[in-house]
Amino acid sequence: MCGIVGAITKNNTVPIDAMTDRIAHRGPDDRGTVVRRAGEWNVFLGMRRLAILDLSPAGHQPMSDESQKLWITYNGELYNFREIKADLEHLGHTFRSRSDTEVIVESVRAWGADALSKFNGMFALALWDQRENTLLLARDHTGQKPLYYSHLPDGSLVWASEIKAILASGLVSPRVNTTAIPGYLASLRVHEPGTMFEGIFKLPAAHSLLWKDGTVTLKEWWNPLERVTPFSGTFTDAVDEFGRLFGSAVKRHMIADVKVGAFLSGGLDSSLIVRHACEFTDEPLVSFTTGFRAVDTHRDTAGKNELVFARQLKNLLGPRIDYRELILEPNLLELLPSVIWHLDEPITDPAEINAYLICREARRGGITVLLSGMGSDELFAGYNHYLMAWKLRNLDAVQCLVNPLVKIALSVGSPALERLSHTNSWIRYLVRKGKFLVLPRDERSLGLTAWLTDSEVGHLLARPVVPLDTLASKRRHFARFGSRDLLTRQLYTDFKTFLPEHNLMYTDKMSMASGCEVRSPFLDRDIIEFAFSLPLQFKLRGVEGKYVVKKFAEATLPRDLVYQKKTGFALPIRSWKKSLQELGSDLLSPNRPSMQYFNAAAVQQLVSAHERDIGDTSYQLWSLITFSLWHQIFIEKAGRV
């Protein structure tokens, strides 16, 4: 696990050491750089290493093959590297280390870019081929490891695991990408392939970028819906097959030469992982659970404590688990500047603070790798909006009757709904989602994943955007496989957008902020392809999402834990009202440079509503506060906290 940086330019000097040191938190164990020349171009490669496999100097990067014609910097873990290594040895390749990095180098030497399709893991890599004078950048199947780049007008290319390292190159100046702001307001994140920085892009998940002679070519090298054939077995067969794949994935994800622990939220996914991970370790598995003070959760059901289920699993596993709890308090909002610096971009999600504190605590306790339940909901239909979209799929037939009723309910009933939304999470959820019910079926399915409608976003912007289409990025993925059923298309869209842009992005940044690696067994390539092969009724049955996962879990976990109500992790920010107001009074001032992009009167309306407990504006305010802090750090202070 590492952080990688690099550049190809016609300049003789690029501050590769400064770029590398800017992401020292990603790799506290080692650093390395190399410079190569190719005609008029200079190639700079740099890395920071977090040693997970082969802790010896033999795992040092940048690494080359024996001929020193292939040079790689690599961030990630290849879980099937031993199998690939055996295949390569059969072909006559020899190895100097036990690292998966060398396996990747030799794989590319043997099979070229086609080697990517053989990998099962999480990775971002840069490989310079001196034979062809080409650079290959590649990102894993799901986007677990980030990779940013900027292609300059003169053909130069600069790339890194984090944007702050690209800025340290001096080749790109930090400027706001104003086209990203509407999508951020609607979805609380920045949509790929853009970033909040003008001229800096994310390499999309499962894509490669080939640089040659100043030109770049992007290519998708893997897509789950193009690889799978429909599952032909019974539901019982599917449960058995999931169990086999899941057990193998958890075992693979525990391969390490350092200590492995786990997140334990108390939900189904992390509980299932902890339950099975205990089978593959000789020591008690260290797990981390977070909760809140009772005073903070009595009126804020979004800040739901899951300690009850986590403690239930602790009692079930007994001495096989080393259970640890962290109780979070309101002063956590003081962490936001550091969190946002590590994120590189504004992402509005309380779970980022949770992940940051757990990873920091794990690293302090000598644990370098943590297992996470990330990815299960997007693969097996765990989120509530999947159920809502599926149940309402035939609403179009009576849309002319429904639309007026929805509009009346949201307008006439709004005072009562606003009061109830503070103490009832389902009322809050229905109010937020109800405004999307008036849309046609496909737009409704996409809109249910958003926080604001286009009209609400437009109201917040200082200058009108015409046409305003915050669903464009999602629509592109939703439309790609138009012949598939609605649920599959919706799962695929979230798999290609919400998962890499939001969940995996903050998970990587918050873990690496502490020099800690997070692995997600549900995102094992075999499980992904299995999930997309299943018929929808194996995932969503009645009101139960993740049905095949739950039926498997029944054999090893308490039933009430398996079938608990689905809730995402959230800080009780409605109870932490004072902290939010203190941040907002400064960061949302109309005099702030960051506020030039927003309608001052509309922002003040949100602030006033929050102060007077009218409606639920806490997340909208947090998204604006997050943006303002990001602007202060990266635009006004050029990357200094």
XYZ file of C-alpha atoms in Angstrom:
641
model
C 0.000 0.000 0.000
C 1.476 3.309 -1.054
C 0.990 6.699 -2.549
C 2.270 7.234 -6.075
C 3.201 10.383 -7.991
C 4.781 11.138 -11.347
C 5.157 13.408 -14.333
C 6.263 13.324 -17.960
C 7.428 16.712 -19.217
C 9.947 18.400 -21.471
C 11.331 20.167 -18.415
C 14.561 18.828 -16.974
C 13.315 19.339 -13.438
C 10.062 18.536 -11.696
C 9.945 18.646 -7.862
C 9.328 14.918 -7.612
C 10.617 14.824 -4.023
C 8.182 17.560 -2.993
C 5.333 15.711 -4.715
C 6.282 12.495 -2.959
C 6.642 14.125 0.445
C 3.253 15.833 0.136
C 1.624 12.392 0.553
C 4.034 11.019 3.156
C 1.039 10.009 5.306
C 0.153 7.344 2.727
C 3.488 5.600 3.146
C 5.457 6.171 6.349
C 7.715 3.125 5.849
C 9.733 3.993 2.722
C 10.095 6.452 -0.130
C 11.694 6.319 -3.571
C 12.064 8.208 -6.841
C 13.536 7.524 -10.261
C 14.067 9.670 -13.356
C 14.242 8.294 -16.890
C 14.764 10.005 -20.258
C 12.907 9.275 -23.510
C 14.005 11.566 -26.340
C 12.794 15.060 -25.521
C 10.684 13.809 -22.595
C 11.720 13.356 -18.970
C 9.893 10.765 -16.875
C 9.651 11.206 -13.087
C 8.309 8.454 -10.835
C 7.866 8.684 -7.066
C 6.278 6.681 -4.256
C 5.674 6.486 -0.512
C 5.388 2.956 0.838
C 3.204 1.443 3.518
C 4.665 -2.044 3.826
C 2.003 -4.779 3.927
C 3.521 -7.658 1.919
C 7.238 -8.452 1.933
C 8.400 -5.912 4.506
C 12.003 -6.264 3.332
C 13.871 -3.785 1.093
C 13.081 -6.134 -1.813
C 9.632 -4.531 -1.951
C 11.063 -1.043 -2.522
C 9.595 1.121 -5.298
C 9.907 2.350 -7.958
C 10.580 -1.235 -9.030
C 11.822 -2.489 -12.378
C 12.160 -5.777 -14.170
C 15.648 -7.249 -14.569
C 16.241 -5.343 -17.801
C 15.299 -2.023 -16.159
C 13.076 -1.343 -19.155
C 9.824 -1.568 -17.174
C 9.420 0.688 -14.117
C 6.402 0.646 -11.811
C 4.964 2.598 -8.911
C 1.956 0.865 -7.451
C -0.600 1.489 -4.724
C -2.763 -1.407 -3.603
C -2.983 -5.135 -3.008
C -3.259 -7.953 -5.537
C -5.109 -10.743 -3.721
C -4.481 -13.405 -6.366
C -0.791 -12.576 -6.866
C 0.331 -16.018 -5.726
C -1.724 -17.767 -8.412
C -0.488 -15.359 -11.100
C 3.086 -15.755 -9.867
C 2.820 -19.526 -10.246
C 1.596 -19.098 -13.834
C 4.501 -16.774 -14.617
C 7.050 -19.113 -13.076
C 5.661 -21.856 -15.289
C 6.396 -19.549 -18.252
C 9.998 -19.133 -17.075
C 9.826 -15.863 -15.128
C 11.969 -15.576 -12.006
C 11.345 -13.382 -8.951
C 13.593 -11.498 -6.542
C 10.953 -10.684 -3.904
C 7.751 -11.928 -2.305
C 5.885 -8.732 -3.204
C 2.809 -8.440 -5.409
C 4.425 -5.400 -7.048
C 6.959 -7.579 -8.853
C 4.154 -9.902 -9.977
C 2.471 -6.952 -11.702
C 5.703 -5.951 -13.469
C 6.273 -9.470 -14.748
C 2.597 -9.815 -15.719
C 2.806 -6.733 -17.930
C 6.107 -7.973 -19.376
C 4.381 -11.250 -20.274
C 0.924 -10.112 -21.374
C 1.047 -6.328 -21.820
C -2.014 -4.304 -20.769
C -4.112 -7.503 -21.044
C -2.590 -8.445 -17.688
C -5.083 -6.118 -15.997
C -7.928 -8.526 -16.726
C -6.137 -11.228 -14.709
C -5.907 -9.141 -11.521
C -8.183 -9.507 -8.491
C -7.439 -6.696 -6.099
C -7.436 -2.977 -5.468
C -4.800 -0.885 -7.163
C -3.672 2.265 -8.877
C -0.485 1.924 -10.864
C 1.848 3.801 -13.170
C 4.123 1.738 -15.424
C 6.773 3.268 -17.662
C 7.777 1.076 -20.622
C 11.203 2.189 -21.855
C 10.937 -0.216 -24.804
C 7.940 1.606 -26.305
C 8.339 4.973 -24.525
C 4.796 4.664 -23.181
C 3.238 5.206 -19.793
C 0.328 3.086 -18.566
C -1.896 4.333 -15.748
C -4.573 1.969 -14.462
C -7.171 1.833 -11.700
C -8.853 -1.217 -10.179
C -12.274 -2.702 -10.947
C -14.232 -0.605 -8.449
C -12.024 2.421 -7.814
C -10.900 1.457 -4.318
C -7.588 3.223 -4.945
C -7.720 6.799 -6.300
C -5.678 8.101 -9.222
C -5.764 11.678 -10.511
C -4.112 13.184 -13.563
C -3.762 16.369 -15.588
C -2.903 16.360 -19.283
C -1.328 19.698 -20.192
C -1.599 21.518 -23.546
C 2.024 20.734 -24.477
C 1.426 16.989 -24.004
C 2.921 16.787 -20.522
C 1.206 14.533 -18.017
C 1.216 14.683 -14.223
C -0.495 12.161 -11.943
C -0.778 11.182 -8.275
C -2.783 9.281 -5.689
C -3.888 12.615 -4.248
C -4.556 15.989 -5.852
C -2.367 17.840 -3.370
C 0.675 16.076 -4.849
C -0.273 17.244 -8.361
C -0.472 20.799 -7.041
C 2.975 20.353 -5.467
C 4.395 19.715 -8.953
C 3.867 23.371 -9.848
C 2.562 22.275 -13.256
C -1.095 22.909 -12.347
C -2.533 25.888 -10.484
C -5.463 25.391 -8.081
C -8.618 26.831 -9.648
C -12.264 26.024 -8.937
C -14.022 23.844 -11.488
C -17.329 25.713 -11.389
C -19.031 23.084 -13.587
C -18.682 20.582 -10.709
C -20.548 22.698 -8.159
C -24.163 21.866 -9.226
C -23.526 18.120 -9.113
C -21.819 18.484 -5.742
C -24.791 20.346 -4.271
C -27.223 17.724 -5.592
C -25.263 14.605 -4.612
C -22.859 15.858 -1.891
C -19.871 14.687 -3.948
C -18.054 15.470 -7.208
C -18.905 13.242 -10.178
C -16.221 11.400 -12.146
C -14.234 11.995 -14.240
C -14.135 15.609 -13.049
C -12.849 17.016 -9.783
C -13.483 20.301 -8.002
C -10.187 21.489 -9.542
C -10.175 22.836 -13.077
C -7.974 20.712 -15.347
C -7.509 17.810 -12.897
C -9.387 14.565 -13.525
C -10.011 11.217 -11.878
C -9.081 8.149 -13.881
C -12.411 6.241 -13.779
C -12.559 2.838 -12.108
C -11.624 -0.124 -14.355
C -9.976 2.240 -16.847
C -6.451 2.633 -18.130
C -4.726 5.644 -19.626
C -1.954 5.199 -22.185
C 0.416 8.131 -22.796
C 2.599 8.143 -25.908
C 4.338 11.091 -27.563
C 2.191 13.616 -25.710
C -1.214 12.085 -26.488
C -3.380 10.073 -24.116
C -5.885 7.299 -24.763
C -8.428 6.144 -22.165
C -9.821 2.623 -22.268
C -12.228 0.648 -20.127
C -10.541 -2.689 -19.459
C -13.321 -4.415 -17.432
C -17.078 -4.139 -17.014
C -19.130 -6.552 -14.879
C -22.207 -6.508 -17.121
C -20.131 -7.469 -20.150
C -18.386 -10.384 -18.453
C -21.157 -12.307 -16.728
C -23.677 -14.865 -17.894
C -27.007 -15.164 -16.027
C -26.921 -17.433 -12.976
C -28.782 -20.622 -13.861
C -29.117 -22.299 -10.473
C -31.837 -22.201 -7.816
C -31.973 -19.708 -4.973
C -30.493 -22.340 -2.646
C -27.651 -22.807 -5.138
C -27.079 -19.047 -5.099
C -26.904 -18.965 -1.296
C -24.361 -21.805 -1.314
C -22.311 -20.170 -4.060
C -22.279 -16.839 -2.258
C -21.064 -18.583 0.895
C -18.223 -20.252 -0.977
C -17.141 -17.040 -2.704
C -17.485 -14.962 0.449
C -15.374 -17.309 2.560
C -12.631 -17.332 -0.078
C -12.757 -13.539 -0.401
C -12.430 -12.921 3.341
C -9.508 -15.337 3.531
C -7.776 -13.646 0.559
C -8.293 -10.204 2.031
C -6.480 -11.237 5.212
C -3.217 -11.998 3.401
C -0.667 -9.680 5.011
C 2.648 -9.604 6.818
C 1.178 -7.159 9.356
C -1.704 -7.286 11.831
C -5.270 -7.242 10.432
C -8.351 -5.855 12.219
C -11.881 -4.869 11.187
C -14.568 -2.211 11.253
C -17.632 -3.385 13.184
C -20.581 -1.044 12.714
C -23.126 -3.457 14.133
C -24.738 -3.785 10.700
C -25.076 -6.983 8.699
C -22.106 -6.552 6.360
C -19.362 -5.778 8.866
C -20.779 -8.337 11.308
C -20.661 -11.037 8.644
C -17.064 -10.159 7.787
C -15.944 -10.154 11.434
C -17.742 -13.448 12.064
C -15.893 -15.169 9.224
C -12.550 -13.375 9.591
C -12.256 -14.888 13.074
C -11.945 -18.276 11.364
C -8.740 -17.238 9.591
C -6.657 -15.836 12.448
C -4.926 -17.470 15.398
C -5.289 -14.351 17.550
C -8.449 -12.530 18.660
C -9.583 -10.286 15.801
C -9.422 -6.639 16.842
C -12.634 -4.828 15.863
C -13.639 -1.185 16.214
C -17.148 0.107 16.870
C -18.302 3.707 17.239
C -21.298 5.095 19.055
C -22.683 8.282 20.538
C -23.609 9.651 23.914
C -27.268 9.082 24.794
C -27.779 12.831 25.128
C -26.845 13.251 21.462
C -29.151 10.568 20.062
C -32.379 11.058 22.017
C -33.895 13.312 19.324
C -31.792 12.470 16.308
C -32.520 9.059 14.837
C -29.955 9.628 12.080
C -27.294 9.309 14.754
C -28.496 5.813 15.607
C -26.272 3.831 17.926
C -25.508 0.381 16.555
C -23.678 -0.600 19.713
C -26.474 -2.997 20.680
C -25.825 -5.282 17.700
C -22.055 -4.890 17.873
C -22.093 -5.949 21.521
C -24.367 -8.836 20.617
C -21.744 -10.092 18.158
C -19.021 -9.561 20.755
C -20.892 -11.842 23.171
C -21.438 -14.415 20.426
C -17.753 -14.581 19.422
C -16.342 -14.372 22.944
C -12.541 -14.746 23.113
C -12.212 -14.851 19.314
C -12.753 -11.074 19.133
C -10.885 -8.163 20.731
C -13.780 -5.697 20.833
C -13.108 -1.946 21.150
C -15.564 0.973 21.304
C -15.095 4.660 20.477
C -17.739 7.110 21.705
C -17.926 10.161 19.441
C -18.677 13.646 20.789
C -19.641 17.029 19.264
C -16.092 18.416 19.210
C -15.479 16.108 16.261
C -16.479 18.968 13.961
C -13.155 20.540 14.931
C -11.541 17.777 12.869
C -13.132 19.006 9.645
C -10.194 21.114 8.355
C -7.801 18.175 8.629
C -10.378 15.775 7.189
C -11.028 18.007 4.172
C -7.304 18.487 3.526
C -6.915 14.720 3.349
C -10.022 14.330 1.160
C -8.687 16.737 -1.516
C -12.261 17.474 -2.555
C -15.463 18.314 -0.675
C -17.445 15.187 0.238
C -20.373 15.636 2.617
C -20.690 12.512 4.723
C -20.381 12.083 8.496
C -18.979 8.591 7.956
C -15.682 10.135 6.828
C -15.040 11.347 10.392
C -15.969 7.940 11.756
C -13.532 6.223 9.377
C -10.778 8.725 10.159
C -10.978 8.165 13.925
C -11.181 4.375 13.689
C -8.173 4.177 11.362
C -6.199 6.537 13.579
C -7.005 4.427 16.623
C -6.126 1.216 14.777
C -2.755 2.537 13.645
C -1.926 3.693 17.166
C -2.694 0.164 18.316
C -0.297 -1.398 15.800
C -2.944 -2.494 13.277
C -2.141 -1.610 9.665
C -4.996 -3.343 7.789
C -8.742 -3.098 8.478
C -11.551 -5.071 6.822
C -14.693 -3.179 5.797
C -18.199 -4.166 4.677
C -18.191 -1.559 1.887
C -19.842 -2.519 -1.403
C -22.503 -5.002 -0.334
C -25.394 -2.550 -0.651
C -24.536 -1.541 -4.226
C -24.142 -5.156 -5.329
C -27.071 -6.813 -3.550
C -29.666 -3.985 -3.308
C -29.270 -2.966 0.299
C -30.233 0.701 0.148
C -33.809 1.814 0.769
C -34.031 3.715 -2.525
C -33.771 0.436 -4.464
C -36.913 -0.853 -2.774
C -38.720 2.452 -3.320
C -37.786 2.652 -7.014
C -38.799 -0.968 -7.636
C -42.130 -0.686 -5.831
C -42.935 2.518 -7.731
C -41.779 1.281 -11.150
C -45.331 1.269 -12.525
C -46.243 4.684 -11.139
C -46.097 6.280 -14.600
C -49.470 4.774 -15.490
C -51.188 6.959 -12.876
C -48.698 9.839 -12.870
C -51.378 12.361 -13.834
C -53.201 11.536 -10.579
C -50.167 11.158 -8.344
C -48.315 14.351 -9.229
C -50.972 16.769 -7.939
C -51.329 14.774 -4.718
C -47.585 14.765 -4.093
C -47.352 18.501 -4.705
C -50.248 19.189 -2.331
C -48.763 16.945 0.357
C -45.370 18.626 0.139
C -46.816 22.141 0.205
C -49.909 22.033 2.416
C -48.520 19.429 4.781
C -45.022 20.874 4.936
C -45.289 22.600 8.373
C -46.294 19.348 10.090
C -43.789 17.308 8.094
C -40.998 19.727 8.939
C -41.682 19.387 12.665
C -41.810 15.593 12.488
C -38.663 15.365 10.336
C -36.484 16.358 13.265
C -37.366 13.308 15.332
C -38.479 10.731 12.775
C -35.922 9.479 10.264
C -38.561 7.907 7.993
C -40.520 11.160 7.733
C -37.265 12.928 6.971
C -36.429 10.316 4.327
C -39.871 10.540 2.675
C -39.797 14.338 2.589
C -36.382 14.279 0.914
C -37.363 11.599 -1.602
C -40.980 12.638 -2.182
C -40.059 15.570 -4.422
C -38.610 13.114 -6.982
C -41.845 11.120 -7.302
C -43.231 13.534 -9.897
C -40.476 12.562 -12.372
C -40.802 9.862 -15.100
C -39.713 6.359 -14.093
C -36.039 6.391 -15.104
C -35.479 9.949 -13.869
C -37.267 9.052 -10.648
C -34.961 6.083 -10.073
C -31.920 8.309 -10.523
C -33.372 11.206 -8.556
C -33.992 9.039 -5.499
C -30.207 8.905 -5.000
C -29.899 12.719 -4.905
C -30.374 15.234 -2.098
C -31.590 18.219 -4.109
C -33.558 18.672 -7.312
C -32.276 20.786 -10.182
C -34.588 23.627 -9.166
C -33.295 23.551 -5.577
C -29.697 23.558 -6.818
C -30.453 26.416 -9.179
C -31.911 28.415 -6.284
C -28.639 28.061 -4.358
C -26.361 29.163 -7.210
C -25.266 32.785 -7.559
C -25.406 32.600 -11.346
C -27.920 30.594 -13.392
C -26.718 27.470 -15.193
C -28.639 26.642 -18.372
C -29.323 23.879 -18.951
C -28.916 22.549 -15.404
C -28.727 18.736 -15.360
C -27.288 17.297 -12.156
C -28.315 13.746 -13.141
C -26.274 13.697 -16.378
C -23.400 11.613 -14.989
C -25.732 9.003 -13.517
C -27.921 8.946 -16.630
C -24.942 8.028 -18.809
C -24.346 4.817 -16.834
C -28.059 4.098 -16.400
C -28.636 4.241 -20.154
C -25.650 2.116 -21.149
C -27.389 -1.221 -20.603
C -30.923 -0.156 -21.467
C -32.165 -3.692 -22.099
C -31.548 -4.769 -18.494
C -34.214 -4.542 -15.786
C -34.642 -1.353 -13.776
C -33.028 -2.682 -10.585
C -29.908 -3.982 -12.355
C -29.434 -0.662 -14.126
C -29.852 1.205 -10.850
C -27.358 -1.042 -9.042
C -24.899 -0.668 -11.908
C -25.253 3.122 -11.850
C -24.501 3.302 -8.122
C -21.648 0.827 -8.590
C -20.086 3.153 -11.176
C -20.877 6.463 -9.429
C -21.783 6.503 -5.726
C -19.418 3.683 -4.769
C -16.151 5.040 -6.271
C -16.985 8.755 -6.062
C -18.214 8.730 -2.497
C -17.836 5.656 -0.284
C -14.544 4.315 -1.601
C -13.064 7.779 -2.027
C -13.485 8.897 1.576
C -12.572 5.415 2.863
C -9.228 5.490 1.058
C -8.407 9.074 2.029
C -9.366 8.699 5.686
C -7.525 5.413 6.132
C -4.377 6.583 4.393
C -4.417 9.761 6.475
C -3.299 7.489 9.303
C -1.109 5.167 7.246
C -3.740 2.433 7.460
C -5.130 0.207 4.691
C -8.821 -0.691 4.339
C -9.875 -3.791 2.405
C -13.404 -4.670 1.273
C -14.062 -8.418 0.808
C -17.478 -7.765 -0.780
C -15.611 -6.032 -3.618
C -13.632 -9.127 -4.491
C -13.866 -9.466 -8.280
C -15.463 -12.928 -8.051
C -18.241 -11.634 -5.770
C -18.884 -8.633 -8.025
C -19.320 -10.796 -11.108
C -21.476 -13.263 -9.165
C -23.721 -10.449 -7.890
C -24.315 -9.040 -11.368
C -25.183 -12.526 -12.659
C -28.084 -12.987 -10.225
C -31.743 -12.417 -11.088
C -33.239 -9.461 -9.233
C -35.542 -11.626 -7.081
C -32.477 -13.186 -5.440
C -31.444 -9.729 -4.232
C -34.760 -8.007 -3.527
C -37.688 -10.032 -2.233
C -40.733 -8.432 -0.658
C -39.298 -5.610 1.421
C -35.948 -7.321 2.012
C -32.872 -6.202 0.123
C -29.651 -8.263 0.092
C -31.869 -11.332 0.361
C -29.264 -13.889 -0.739
C -26.725 -12.413 1.702
C -29.216 -12.471 4.561
C -30.208 -16.085 3.955
C -26.545 -17.052 4.081
C -25.991 -15.002 7.241
C -28.895 -16.675 9.062
C -26.698 -19.714 9.680
C -24.054 -17.842 11.678
C -25.577 -14.590 13.003
C -28.559 -13.759 15.258
C -31.730 -13.235 13.248
C -32.510 -9.808 14.719
C -29.057 -8.607 13.669
C -29.488 -9.971 10.148
C -32.928 -8.409 9.624
C -32.421 -5.111 11.438
C -33.689 -1.937 9.750
C -31.236 -0.560 7.215
C -29.571 2.687 8.353
C -26.389 4.298 7.142
C -23.840 5.632 9.565
C -24.474 9.254 10.452
C -23.297 11.743 13.023
C -26.126 13.237 15.108
C -25.511 16.650 13.585
C -29.082 17.763 14.317
C -28.300 17.369 18.016
C -24.900 18.993 17.508
C -26.697 22.108 16.339
C -24.470 24.577 18.193
C -21.281 23.232 16.591
C -22.802 23.508 13.129
C -23.993 27.062 13.795
C -20.551 28.143 15.003
C -18.909 26.818 11.856
C -21.571 28.282 9.611
C -21.490 31.770 11.108
C -17.924 32.174 9.865
C -17.640 29.949 6.798
C -20.994 30.918 5.266
C -20.533 34.656 5.631
C -21.341 36.499 2.366
C -17.927 38.143 2.599
C -16.142 34.819 2.241
C -14.464 34.273 -1.189
C -15.984 30.779 -1.225
C -19.502 32.224 -1.110
C -19.191 34.036 -4.440
C -20.621 30.951 -6.180
C -23.827 30.908 -4.141
C -26.977 32.967 -3.730
C -26.439 34.754 -0.408
C -30.166 35.090 0.289
C -30.773 31.363 -0.350
C -27.895 30.385 1.933
C -29.223 32.662 4.655
C -32.638 31.024 4.323
C -31.013 27.639 5.066
C -29.156 29.090 8.061
C -32.308 30.700 9.426
C -34.356 27.528 8.960
C -31.713 25.536 10.825
C -31.610 27.994 13.713
C -35.421 28.028 14.012
C -35.850 24.241 13.591
C -37.867 24.683 10.394
C -37.381 21.708 8.107
C -34.160 19.750 7.915
C -31.340 21.767 6.365
C -28.412 20.315 8.318
C -26.889 18.373 5.410
C -27.285 21.253 2.956
C -25.506 23.507 5.446
C -22.792 20.925 6.024
C -22.207 20.637 2.276
C -21.776 24.419 2.010
C -19.530 24.518 5.087
C -17.445 21.692 3.633
C -17.099 23.512 0.313
C -16.146 26.750 2.059
C -13.458 25.006 4.116
C -12.157 23.251 0.998
C -11.999 26.581 -0.850
C -10.158 28.195 2.050
C -7.572 25.407 2.248
C -6.906 24.670 -1.423
C -7.794 27.860 -3.294
C -7.140 30.679 -0.836
C -4.219 29.053 1.014
C -2.910 26.873 -1.861
C -3.233 23.581 0.017
C -2.296 24.630 3.554
C -4.617 23.725 6.439
